[in-house]
Short mmCIF file of C-alpha atoms in Angstrom, two decimals:
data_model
loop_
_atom_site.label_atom_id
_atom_site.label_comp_id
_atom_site.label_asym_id
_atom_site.label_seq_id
_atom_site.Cartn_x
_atom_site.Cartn_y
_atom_site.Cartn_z
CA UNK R 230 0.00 0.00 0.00
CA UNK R 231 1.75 3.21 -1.08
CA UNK R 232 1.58 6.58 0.85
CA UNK R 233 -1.90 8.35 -1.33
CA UNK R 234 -4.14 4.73 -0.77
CA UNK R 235 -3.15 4.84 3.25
CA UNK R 236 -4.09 9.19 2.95
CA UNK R 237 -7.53 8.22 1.01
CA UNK R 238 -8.25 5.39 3.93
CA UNK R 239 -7.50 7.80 6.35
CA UNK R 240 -9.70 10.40 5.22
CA UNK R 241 -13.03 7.71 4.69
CA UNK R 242 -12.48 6.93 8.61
CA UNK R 243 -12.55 10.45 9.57
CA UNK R 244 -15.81 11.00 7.32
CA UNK R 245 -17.41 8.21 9.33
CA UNK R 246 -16.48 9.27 12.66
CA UNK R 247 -17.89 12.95 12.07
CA UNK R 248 -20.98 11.35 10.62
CA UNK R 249 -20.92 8.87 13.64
CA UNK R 250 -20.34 11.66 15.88
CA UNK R 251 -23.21 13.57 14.27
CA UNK R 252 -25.01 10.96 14.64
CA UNK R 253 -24.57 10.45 18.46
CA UNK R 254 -24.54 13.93 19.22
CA UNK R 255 -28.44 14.03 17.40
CA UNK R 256 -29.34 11.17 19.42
CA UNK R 257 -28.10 12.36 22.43
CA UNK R 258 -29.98 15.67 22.20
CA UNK R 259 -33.26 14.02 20.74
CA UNK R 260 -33.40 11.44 23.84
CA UNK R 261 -32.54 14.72 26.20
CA UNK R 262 -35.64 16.31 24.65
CA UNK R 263 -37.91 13.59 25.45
CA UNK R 264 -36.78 12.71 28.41
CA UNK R 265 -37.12 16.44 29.49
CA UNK R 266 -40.45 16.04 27.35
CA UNK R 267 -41.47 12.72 29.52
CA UNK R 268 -40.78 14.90 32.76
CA UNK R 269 -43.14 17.75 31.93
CA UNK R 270 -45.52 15.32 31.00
CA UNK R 271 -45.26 12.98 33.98
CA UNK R 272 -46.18 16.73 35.64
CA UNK R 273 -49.08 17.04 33.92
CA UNK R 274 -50.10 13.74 34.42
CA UNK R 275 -49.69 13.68 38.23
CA UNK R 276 -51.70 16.43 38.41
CA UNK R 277 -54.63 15.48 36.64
CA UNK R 278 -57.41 12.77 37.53
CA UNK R 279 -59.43 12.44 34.19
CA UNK R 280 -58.48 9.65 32.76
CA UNK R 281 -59.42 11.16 29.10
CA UNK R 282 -57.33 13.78 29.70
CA UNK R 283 -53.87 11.95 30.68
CA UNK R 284 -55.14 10.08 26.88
CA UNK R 285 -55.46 13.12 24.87
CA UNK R 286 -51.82 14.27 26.25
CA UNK R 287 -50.55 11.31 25.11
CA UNK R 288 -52.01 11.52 21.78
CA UNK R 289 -50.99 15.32 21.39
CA UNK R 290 -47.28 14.24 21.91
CA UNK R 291 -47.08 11.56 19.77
CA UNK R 292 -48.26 13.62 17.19
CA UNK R 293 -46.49 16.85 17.69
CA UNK R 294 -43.49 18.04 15.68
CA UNK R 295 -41.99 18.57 19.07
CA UNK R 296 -42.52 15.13 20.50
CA UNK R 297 -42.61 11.77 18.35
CA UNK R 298 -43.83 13.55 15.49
CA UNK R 299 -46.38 10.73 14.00
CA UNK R 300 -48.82 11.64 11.75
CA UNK R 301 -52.12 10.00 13.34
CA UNK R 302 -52.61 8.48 16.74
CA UNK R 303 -55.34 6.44 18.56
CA UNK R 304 -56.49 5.18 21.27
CA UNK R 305 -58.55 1.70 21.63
CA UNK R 306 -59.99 1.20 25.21
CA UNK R 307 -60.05 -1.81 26.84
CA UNK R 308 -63.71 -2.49 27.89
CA UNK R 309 -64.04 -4.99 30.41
CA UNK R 310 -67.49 -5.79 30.29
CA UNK R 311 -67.76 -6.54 26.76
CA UNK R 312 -64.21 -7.87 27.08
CA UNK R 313 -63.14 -6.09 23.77
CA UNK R 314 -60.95 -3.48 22.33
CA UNK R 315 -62.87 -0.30 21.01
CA UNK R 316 -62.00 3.01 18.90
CA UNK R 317 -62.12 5.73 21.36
CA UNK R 318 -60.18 8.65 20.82
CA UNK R 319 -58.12 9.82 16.86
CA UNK R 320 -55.69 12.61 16.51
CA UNK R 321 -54.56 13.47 12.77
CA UNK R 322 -55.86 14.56 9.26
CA UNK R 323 -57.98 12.88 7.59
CA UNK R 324 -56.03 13.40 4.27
CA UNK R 325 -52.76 14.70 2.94
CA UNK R 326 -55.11 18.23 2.40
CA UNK R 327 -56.04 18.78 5.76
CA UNK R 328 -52.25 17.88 6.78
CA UNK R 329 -51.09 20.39 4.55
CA UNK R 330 -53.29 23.32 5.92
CA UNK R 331 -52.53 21.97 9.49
CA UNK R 332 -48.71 22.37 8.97
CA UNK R 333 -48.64 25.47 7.22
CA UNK R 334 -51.10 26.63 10.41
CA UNK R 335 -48.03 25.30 12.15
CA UNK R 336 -45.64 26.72 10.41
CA UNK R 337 -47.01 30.55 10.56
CA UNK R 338 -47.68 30.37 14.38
CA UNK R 339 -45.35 27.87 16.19
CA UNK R 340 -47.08 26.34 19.09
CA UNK R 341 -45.70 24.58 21.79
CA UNK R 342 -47.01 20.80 23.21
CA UNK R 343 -49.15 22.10 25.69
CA UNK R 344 -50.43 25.13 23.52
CA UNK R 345 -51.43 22.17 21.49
CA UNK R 346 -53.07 20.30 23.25
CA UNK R 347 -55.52 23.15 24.57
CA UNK R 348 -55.97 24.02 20.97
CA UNK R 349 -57.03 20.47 19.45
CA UNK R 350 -59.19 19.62 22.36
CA UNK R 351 -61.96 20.20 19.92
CA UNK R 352 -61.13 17.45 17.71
CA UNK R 353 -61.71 14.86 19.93
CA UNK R 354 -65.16 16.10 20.46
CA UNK R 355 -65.92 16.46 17.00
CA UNK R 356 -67.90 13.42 16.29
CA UNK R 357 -68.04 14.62 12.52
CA UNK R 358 -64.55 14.24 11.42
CA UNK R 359 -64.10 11.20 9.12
CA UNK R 360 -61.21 10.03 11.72
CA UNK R 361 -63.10 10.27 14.25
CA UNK R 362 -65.96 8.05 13.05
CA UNK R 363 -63.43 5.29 11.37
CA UNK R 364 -61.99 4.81 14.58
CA UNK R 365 -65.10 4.84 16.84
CA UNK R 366 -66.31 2.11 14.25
CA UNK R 367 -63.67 -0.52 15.27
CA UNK R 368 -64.64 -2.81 18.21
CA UNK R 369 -62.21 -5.98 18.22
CA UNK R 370 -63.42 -8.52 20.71
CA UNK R 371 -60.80 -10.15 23.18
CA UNK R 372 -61.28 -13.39 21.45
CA UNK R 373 -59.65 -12.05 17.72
CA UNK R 374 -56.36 -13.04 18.94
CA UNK R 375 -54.73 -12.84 15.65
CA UNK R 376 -55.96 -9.41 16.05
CA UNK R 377 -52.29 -7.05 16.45
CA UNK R 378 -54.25 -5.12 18.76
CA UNK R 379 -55.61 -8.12 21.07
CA UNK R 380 -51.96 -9.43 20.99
CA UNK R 381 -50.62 -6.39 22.06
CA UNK R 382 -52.89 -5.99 25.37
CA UNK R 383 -52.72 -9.82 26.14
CA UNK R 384 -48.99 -10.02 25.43
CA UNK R 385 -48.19 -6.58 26.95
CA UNK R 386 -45.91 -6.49 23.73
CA UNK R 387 -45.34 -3.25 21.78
CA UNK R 388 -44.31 -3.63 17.89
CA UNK R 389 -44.32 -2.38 14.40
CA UNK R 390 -46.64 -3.76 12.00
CA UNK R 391 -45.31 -3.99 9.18
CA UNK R 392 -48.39 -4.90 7.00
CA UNK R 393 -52.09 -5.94 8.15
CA UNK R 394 -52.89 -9.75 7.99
CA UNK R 395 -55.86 -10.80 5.82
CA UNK R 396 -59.20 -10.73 7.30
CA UNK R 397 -57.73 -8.38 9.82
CA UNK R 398 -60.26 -5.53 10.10
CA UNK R 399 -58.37 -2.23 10.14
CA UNK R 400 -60.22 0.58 8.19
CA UNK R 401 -57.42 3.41 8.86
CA UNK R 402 -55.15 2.97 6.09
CA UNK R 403 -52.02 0.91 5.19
CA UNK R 404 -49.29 -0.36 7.49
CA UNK R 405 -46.55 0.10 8.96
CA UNK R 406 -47.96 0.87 12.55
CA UNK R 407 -46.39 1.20 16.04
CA UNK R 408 -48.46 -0.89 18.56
CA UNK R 409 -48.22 -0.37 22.30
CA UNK R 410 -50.28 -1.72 24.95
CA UNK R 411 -51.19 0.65 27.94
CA UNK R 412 -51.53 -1.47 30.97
CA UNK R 413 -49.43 -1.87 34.65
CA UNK R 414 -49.63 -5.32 36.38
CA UNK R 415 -52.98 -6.81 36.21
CA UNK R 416 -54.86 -4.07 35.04
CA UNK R 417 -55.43 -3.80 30.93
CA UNK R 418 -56.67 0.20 29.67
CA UNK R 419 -56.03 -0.40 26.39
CA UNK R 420 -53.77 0.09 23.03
CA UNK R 421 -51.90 3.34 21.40
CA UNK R 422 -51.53 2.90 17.45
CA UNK R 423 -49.80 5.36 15.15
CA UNK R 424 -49.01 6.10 11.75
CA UNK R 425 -47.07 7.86 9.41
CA UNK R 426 -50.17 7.78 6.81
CA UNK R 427 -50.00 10.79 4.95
CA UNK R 428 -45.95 11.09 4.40
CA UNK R 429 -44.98 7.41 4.47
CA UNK R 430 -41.95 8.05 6.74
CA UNK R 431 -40.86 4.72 7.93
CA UNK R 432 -41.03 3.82 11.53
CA UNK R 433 -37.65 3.91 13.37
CA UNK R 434 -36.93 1.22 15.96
CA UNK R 435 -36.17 4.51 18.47
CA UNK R 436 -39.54 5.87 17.76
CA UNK R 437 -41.14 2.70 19.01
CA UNK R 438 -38.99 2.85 22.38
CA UNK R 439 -39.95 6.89 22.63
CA UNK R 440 -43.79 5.37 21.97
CA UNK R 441 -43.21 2.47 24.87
CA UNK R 442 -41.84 5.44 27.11
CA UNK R 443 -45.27 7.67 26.67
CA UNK R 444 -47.61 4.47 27.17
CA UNK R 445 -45.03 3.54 30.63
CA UNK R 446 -46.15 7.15 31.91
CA UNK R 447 -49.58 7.03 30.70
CA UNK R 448 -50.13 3.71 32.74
CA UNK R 449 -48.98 4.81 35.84
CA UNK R 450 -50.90 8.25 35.60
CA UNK R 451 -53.91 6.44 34.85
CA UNK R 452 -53.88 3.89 37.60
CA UNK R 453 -53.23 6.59 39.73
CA UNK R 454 -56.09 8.45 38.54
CA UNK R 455 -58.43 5.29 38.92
CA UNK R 456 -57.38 4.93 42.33
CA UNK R 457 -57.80 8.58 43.00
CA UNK R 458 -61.68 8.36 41.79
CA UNK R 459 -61.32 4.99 43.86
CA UNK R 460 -60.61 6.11 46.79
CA UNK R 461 -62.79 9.69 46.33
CA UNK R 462 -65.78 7.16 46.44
CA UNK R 463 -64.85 5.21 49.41
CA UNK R 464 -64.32 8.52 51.25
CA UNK R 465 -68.11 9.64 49.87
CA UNK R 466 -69.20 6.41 51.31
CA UNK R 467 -67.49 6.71 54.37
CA UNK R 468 -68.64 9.97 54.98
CA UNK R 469 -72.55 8.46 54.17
CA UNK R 470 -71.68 5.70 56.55
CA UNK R 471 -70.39 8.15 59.56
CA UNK R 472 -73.38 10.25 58.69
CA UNK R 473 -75.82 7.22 59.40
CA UNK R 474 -73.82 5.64 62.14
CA UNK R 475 -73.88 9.34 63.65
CA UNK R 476 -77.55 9.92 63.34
CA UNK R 477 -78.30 5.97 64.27
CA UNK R 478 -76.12 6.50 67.49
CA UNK R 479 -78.07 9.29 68.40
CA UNK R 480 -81.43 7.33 68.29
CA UNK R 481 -80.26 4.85 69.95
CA UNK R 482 -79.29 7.16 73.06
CA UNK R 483 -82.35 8.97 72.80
CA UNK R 484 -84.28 5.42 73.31
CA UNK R 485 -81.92 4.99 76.35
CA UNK R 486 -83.52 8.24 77.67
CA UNK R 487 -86.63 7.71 76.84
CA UNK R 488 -86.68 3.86 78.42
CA UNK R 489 -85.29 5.72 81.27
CA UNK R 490 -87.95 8.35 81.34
CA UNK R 491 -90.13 5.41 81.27
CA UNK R 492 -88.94 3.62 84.29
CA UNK R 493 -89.18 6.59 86.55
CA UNK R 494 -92.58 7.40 85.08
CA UNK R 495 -93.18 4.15 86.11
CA UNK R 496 -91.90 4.34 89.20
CA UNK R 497 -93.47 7.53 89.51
CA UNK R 498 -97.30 6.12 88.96
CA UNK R 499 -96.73 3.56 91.30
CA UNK R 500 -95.53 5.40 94.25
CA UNK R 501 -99.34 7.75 93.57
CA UNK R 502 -101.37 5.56 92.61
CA UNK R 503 -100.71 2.56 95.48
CA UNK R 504 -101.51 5.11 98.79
CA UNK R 505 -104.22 7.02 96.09
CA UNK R 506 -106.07 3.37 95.49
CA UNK R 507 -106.08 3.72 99.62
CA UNK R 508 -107.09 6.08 100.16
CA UNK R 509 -110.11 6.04 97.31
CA UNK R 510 -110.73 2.58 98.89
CA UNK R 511 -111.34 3.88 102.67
CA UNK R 512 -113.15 6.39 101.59
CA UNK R 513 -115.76 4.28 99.69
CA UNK R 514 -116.16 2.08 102.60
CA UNK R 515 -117.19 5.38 104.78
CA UNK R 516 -119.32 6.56 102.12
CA UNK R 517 -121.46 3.76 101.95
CA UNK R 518 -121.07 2.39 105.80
CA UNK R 519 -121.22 5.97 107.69
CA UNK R 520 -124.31 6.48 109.05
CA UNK R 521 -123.63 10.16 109.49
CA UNK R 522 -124.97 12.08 106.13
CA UNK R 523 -122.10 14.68 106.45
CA UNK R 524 -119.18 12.32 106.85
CA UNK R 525 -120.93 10.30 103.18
CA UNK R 526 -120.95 13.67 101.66
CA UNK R 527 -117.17 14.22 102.17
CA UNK R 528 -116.26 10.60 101.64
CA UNK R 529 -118.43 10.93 98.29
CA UNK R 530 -115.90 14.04 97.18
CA UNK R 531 -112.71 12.37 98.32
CA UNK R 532 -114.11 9.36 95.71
CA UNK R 533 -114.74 11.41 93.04
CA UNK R 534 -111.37 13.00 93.43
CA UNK R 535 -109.03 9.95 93.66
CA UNK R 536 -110.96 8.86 90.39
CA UNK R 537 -110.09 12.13 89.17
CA UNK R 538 -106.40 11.67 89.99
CA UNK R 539 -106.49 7.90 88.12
CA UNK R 540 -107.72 9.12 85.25
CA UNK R 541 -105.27 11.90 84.91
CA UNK R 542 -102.42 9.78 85.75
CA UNK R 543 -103.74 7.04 83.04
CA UNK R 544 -104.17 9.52 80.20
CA UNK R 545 -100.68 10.52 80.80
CA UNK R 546 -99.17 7.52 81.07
CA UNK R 547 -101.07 5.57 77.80
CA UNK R 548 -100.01 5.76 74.42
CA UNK R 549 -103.20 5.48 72.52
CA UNK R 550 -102.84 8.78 70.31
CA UNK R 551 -99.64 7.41 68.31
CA UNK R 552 -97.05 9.89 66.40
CA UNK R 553 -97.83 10.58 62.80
CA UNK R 554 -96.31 8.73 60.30
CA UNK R 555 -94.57 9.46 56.61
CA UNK R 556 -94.12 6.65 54.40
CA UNK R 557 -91.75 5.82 51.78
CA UNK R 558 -90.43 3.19 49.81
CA UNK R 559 -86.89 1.69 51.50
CA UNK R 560 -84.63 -0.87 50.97
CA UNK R 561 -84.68 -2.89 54.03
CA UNK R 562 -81.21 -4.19 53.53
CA UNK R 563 -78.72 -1.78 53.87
CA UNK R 564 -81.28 -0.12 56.35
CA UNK R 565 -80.72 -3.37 58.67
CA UNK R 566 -76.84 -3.68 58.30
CA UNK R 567 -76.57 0.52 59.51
CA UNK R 568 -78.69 -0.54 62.88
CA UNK R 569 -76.76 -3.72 63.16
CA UNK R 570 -73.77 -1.76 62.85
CA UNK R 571 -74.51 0.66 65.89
CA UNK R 572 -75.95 -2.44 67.83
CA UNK R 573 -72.70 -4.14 67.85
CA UNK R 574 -70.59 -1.40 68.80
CA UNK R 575 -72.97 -1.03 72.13
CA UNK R 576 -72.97 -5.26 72.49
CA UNK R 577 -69.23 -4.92 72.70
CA UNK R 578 -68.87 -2.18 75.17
CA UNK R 579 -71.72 -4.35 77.51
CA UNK R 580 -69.91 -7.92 77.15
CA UNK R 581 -72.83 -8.93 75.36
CA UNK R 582 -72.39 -11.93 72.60
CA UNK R 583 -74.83 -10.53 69.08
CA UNK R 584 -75.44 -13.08 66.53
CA UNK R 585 -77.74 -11.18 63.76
CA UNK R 586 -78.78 -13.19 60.89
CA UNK R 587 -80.41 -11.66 57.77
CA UNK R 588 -82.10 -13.54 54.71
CA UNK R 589 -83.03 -10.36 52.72
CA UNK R 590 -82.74 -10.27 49.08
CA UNK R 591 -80.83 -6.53 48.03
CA UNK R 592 -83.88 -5.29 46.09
CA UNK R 593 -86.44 -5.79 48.43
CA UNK R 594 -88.65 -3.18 49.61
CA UNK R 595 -91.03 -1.90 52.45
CA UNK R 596 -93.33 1.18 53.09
CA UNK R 597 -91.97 2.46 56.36
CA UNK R 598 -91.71 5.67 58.29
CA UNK R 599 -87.32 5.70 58.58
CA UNK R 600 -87.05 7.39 61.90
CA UNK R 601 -90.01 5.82 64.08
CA UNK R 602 -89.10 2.00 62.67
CA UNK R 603 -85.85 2.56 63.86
CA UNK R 604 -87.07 4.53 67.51
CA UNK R 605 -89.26 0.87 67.59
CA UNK R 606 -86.23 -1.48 66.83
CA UNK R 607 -83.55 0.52 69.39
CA UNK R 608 -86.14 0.50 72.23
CA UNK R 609 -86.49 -2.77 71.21
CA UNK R 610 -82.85 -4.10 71.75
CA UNK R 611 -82.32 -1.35 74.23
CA UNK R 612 -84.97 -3.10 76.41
CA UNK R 613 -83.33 -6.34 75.73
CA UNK R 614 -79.92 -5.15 76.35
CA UNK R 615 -81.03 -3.50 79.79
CA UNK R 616 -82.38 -7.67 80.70
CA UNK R 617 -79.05 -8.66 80.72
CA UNK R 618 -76.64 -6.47 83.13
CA UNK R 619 -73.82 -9.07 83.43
CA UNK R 620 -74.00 -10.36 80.02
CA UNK R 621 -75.72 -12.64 77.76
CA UNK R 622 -76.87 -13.63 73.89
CA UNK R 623 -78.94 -11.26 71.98
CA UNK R 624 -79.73 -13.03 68.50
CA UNK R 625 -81.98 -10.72 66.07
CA UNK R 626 -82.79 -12.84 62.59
CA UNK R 627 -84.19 -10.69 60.26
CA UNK R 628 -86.30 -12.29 57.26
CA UNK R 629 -89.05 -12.86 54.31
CA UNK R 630 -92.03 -14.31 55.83
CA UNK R 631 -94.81 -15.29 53.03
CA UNK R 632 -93.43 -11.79 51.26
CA UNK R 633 -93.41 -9.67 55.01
CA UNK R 634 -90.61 -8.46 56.62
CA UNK R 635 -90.14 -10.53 59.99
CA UNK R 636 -87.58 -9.47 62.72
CA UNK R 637 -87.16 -11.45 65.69
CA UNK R 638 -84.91 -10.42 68.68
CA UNK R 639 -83.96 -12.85 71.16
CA UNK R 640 -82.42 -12.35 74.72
CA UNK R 641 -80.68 -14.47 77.46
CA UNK R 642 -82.43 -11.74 79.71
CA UNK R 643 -85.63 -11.84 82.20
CA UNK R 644 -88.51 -14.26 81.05
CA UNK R 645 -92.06 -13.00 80.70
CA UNK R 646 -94.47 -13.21 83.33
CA UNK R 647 -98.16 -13.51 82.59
CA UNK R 648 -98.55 -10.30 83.90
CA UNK R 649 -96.50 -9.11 81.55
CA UNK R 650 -98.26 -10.27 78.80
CA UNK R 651 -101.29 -8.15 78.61
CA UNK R 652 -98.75 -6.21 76.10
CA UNK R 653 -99.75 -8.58 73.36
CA UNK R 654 -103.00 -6.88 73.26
CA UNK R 655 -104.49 -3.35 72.34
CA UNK R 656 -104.66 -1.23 74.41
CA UNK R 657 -102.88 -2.50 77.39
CA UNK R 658 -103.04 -0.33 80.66
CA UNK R 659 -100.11 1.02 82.35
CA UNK R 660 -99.28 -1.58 85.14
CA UNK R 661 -98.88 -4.20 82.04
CA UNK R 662 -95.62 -1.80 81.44
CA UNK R 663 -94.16 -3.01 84.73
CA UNK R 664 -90.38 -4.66 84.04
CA UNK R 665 -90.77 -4.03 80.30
CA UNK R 666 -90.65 -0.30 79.98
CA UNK R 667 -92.52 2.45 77.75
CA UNK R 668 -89.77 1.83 74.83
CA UNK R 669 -91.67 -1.51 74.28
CA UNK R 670 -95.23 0.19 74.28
CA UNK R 671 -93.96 2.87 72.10
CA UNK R 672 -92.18 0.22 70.07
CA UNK R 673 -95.59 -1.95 69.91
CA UNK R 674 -97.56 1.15 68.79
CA UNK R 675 -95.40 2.05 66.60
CA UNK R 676 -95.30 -0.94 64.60
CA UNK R 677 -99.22 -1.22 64.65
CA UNK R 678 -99.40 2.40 62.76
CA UNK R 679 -97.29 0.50 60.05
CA UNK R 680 -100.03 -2.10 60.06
CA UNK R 681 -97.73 -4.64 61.33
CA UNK R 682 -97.80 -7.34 64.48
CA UNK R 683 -96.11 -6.87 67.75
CA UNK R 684 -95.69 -10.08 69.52
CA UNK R 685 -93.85 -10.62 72.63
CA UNK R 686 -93.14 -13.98 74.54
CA UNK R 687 -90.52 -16.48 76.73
CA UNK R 688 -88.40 -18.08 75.07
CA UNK R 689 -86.25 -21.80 75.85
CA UNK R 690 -82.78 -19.88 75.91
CA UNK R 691 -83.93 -17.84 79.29
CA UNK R 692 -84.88 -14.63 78.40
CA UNK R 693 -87.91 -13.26 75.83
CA UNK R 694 -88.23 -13.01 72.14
CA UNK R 695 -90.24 -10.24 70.39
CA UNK R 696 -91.10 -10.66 67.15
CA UNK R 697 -92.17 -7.90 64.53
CA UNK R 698 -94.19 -8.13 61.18
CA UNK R 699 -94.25 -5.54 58.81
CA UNK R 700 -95.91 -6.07 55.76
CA UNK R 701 -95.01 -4.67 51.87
CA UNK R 702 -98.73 -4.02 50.74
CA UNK R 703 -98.90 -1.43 53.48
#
């Protein structure tokens, strides 16, 4: 090899180092860009919880001369349900026309990403635009797995294709197209597809790894959106759930005052009415044994009087003139697991074993009056509760009875006595109340203004079981 040959083979080298140095040194600032790109982004992303949004993003920098610079993108959800792949979102002209007015827009008034992305947000809405309606017409079920875009999602495999298989139904042009699955563990959302349509640039392996990096940060933003609208609904339901546990707790105290009320009142027309029956008594015997007219006369009045007295006292202590009621249309289910709920919290605190069993289906309903059914069923249990001070069973089975609602609530308690169970019937007087309390009489009445059936009796476990009847033609 003479001296010019080894010069010319010299020179060729350095030609290919600059170009491989040019080459580099592109690369290097093009992967910079989207990285820096991917960050702002990933921003974006974080901040937002619509789902469609984080999408559109990701469409608008696929597309964009400043990101990926495809010519068309879209976006095929993942629908569970149907377990299919469906057209739900297109970016890009329609034809090499509206392309050309687009970049010459583009050209006169440089935009950045973001400036973009506010500015298309029309065209996704536009149901008009011939994209728009190709791509809303594909629906590819699960099952198609010679489908690119099933193997994609099922494979979690991005790729070029490089032409579309026969019998493959793809109405949005020719191939090639970059494929990329949008998913993150378990969870499937569905397939990005672009296109170089309208200028036929080949796809570069590096813009399928720039693709693959967009779909990585659209996954994650959308799972954490999901589980921000997740979580937003448990904390809605929590909130209902404190609401009702709130509002239940503070019936159920109220029926501890007003069982309490009832004991003293109890008390109360005992203590008058046993010396007032005495004293009516004596002074019955004088009126109709004294011989002296005078001495009748007075015992007469002092008669009248202590009748006087017993009436009062009755009237205030009978229940006859019941609250008024205002009926709607509830769904006894989740109505029953609230009260059981506040039950068990006070079962615990007393040392008291609950065992509530419901057979209700989800959709069945009752006429009832909300508040006053559950005043009945917390004096109830409260009066059951009270029956056993150092502990005990309390079992409350709640079910359909020939299409009634049937409650029964069982306790380890006090048995009945038969002079207790003068309840059972209308119109009881107020020494039946004795050892069972006005919460029960309330509760009885109560559940007779629903046109229901209060029954009350001993049962074989020790205590007394009270069983309610509502019915749903009421």
């Amino acid at each position: 090899m003479n001296f010019l040959d080894y010069s010319e083979d010299n020179s060729s080298c350095l030609r290919n180092l600059q170009v491989l140095r040019s080459e580099l040194s592109f690369q290097r600032s093009r992967l910079s860009f989207f990285l820096e790109l991917a960050q702002k982004l990933n921003s974006e992303f974080l901040e937002s919880d619509d789902v469609v949004e984080i999408l559109r993003a990701v469409l608008v920098g696929v597309t964009a001369g400043e990101g990926l610079g495809f010519n068309r993108a879209f976006w095929f959800e993942f629908d569970s349900g149907k377990r299919a792949l469906r057209g739900a979102l297109a970016l890009g002209p329609s034809d090499a026309e509206e392309a050309a007015a687009i970049w010459e827009s583009m050209r006169r008034e440089p935009i950045t990403l973001f400036e973009m992305l506010e500015k298309v947000a029309h065209h996704f809405e536009n149901s008009h635009h011939p994209l728009n309606r190709l791509v809303r017409s594909i629906e590819v079920s699960m099952d198609e797995r010679e489908h690119f875009l099933v193997t994609s999602l099922l494979e979690r495999l991005p790729f070029v294709v490089d032409y579309v298989p026969q019998g493959v139904f793809w109405p949005l042009g020719e191939a090639p197209l970059a494929v990329a699955p949008v998913a993150t563990g378990p969870h499937s959302y569905g397939v990005i597809v672009c296109d170089n349509h309208i200028l036929r640039r080949p796809i570069e392996p590096n813009d399928l790894e720039i693709l693959v990096l967009f779909t990585t940060i659209a996954s994650m933003a959308i799972t954490k959106a999901r589980m921000c609208t997740l979580l937003k609904g448990k904390i809605c339901e929590l909130e209902t759930l404190t609401r009702e546990l709130n509002d239940s707790k503070n019936k159920l105290v109220q029926a501890e005052k007003t069982a309490e009320m009832g004991r003293i009142a109890d008390r109360i027309l005992h203590e008058i009415k046993n010396p007032l029956s005495a004293v009516g008594g004596l002074a019955r015997v004088l009126a109709k044994r004294s011989e002296d007219e005078a001495l009748r006369y007075i015992a007469q009045k002092i008669v009248e009087g202590t009748e006087k007295i017993e009436g009062t006292l009755n009237g205030l202590f009978r229940f006859d003139q019941g609250p008024k009621l205002d009926f709607e249309k509830v769904r006894v289910k989740p109505l029953l697991e609230t009260i059981f709920r506040v039950i068990a919290v006070d079962l615990e605190h007393r040392g008291i074993d609950g065992h509530f069993t419901m057979n209700i289906p989800d959709d069945y309903h009752v006429n009832l009056d909300v508040p006053h059914f559950q005043q009945a069923f917390y004096h109830i249990v409260h009066n059951a509760l009270n029956s056993m001070k150092n502990g005990g069973i309390l079992i409350v089975i709640a079910r359909i009875l020939d299409g009634d609602l049937e409650i029964e609530v069982a306790d380890t308690g006090q048995k009945i006595s038969t002079t207790d169970l003068p309840i059972n019937e209308a119109h009881s007087e107020p020494k039946s109340l004795r050892g069972l309390g006005v919460g029960l009489s309330l509760s009885k009445q109560i559940v007779e203004l629903h046109g229901g059936d209060f029954k009350i009796s001993s049962n074989n476990i020790g205590g007394k079981t009270i069983r309610i009847v509502f019915s749903n033609t009421k």
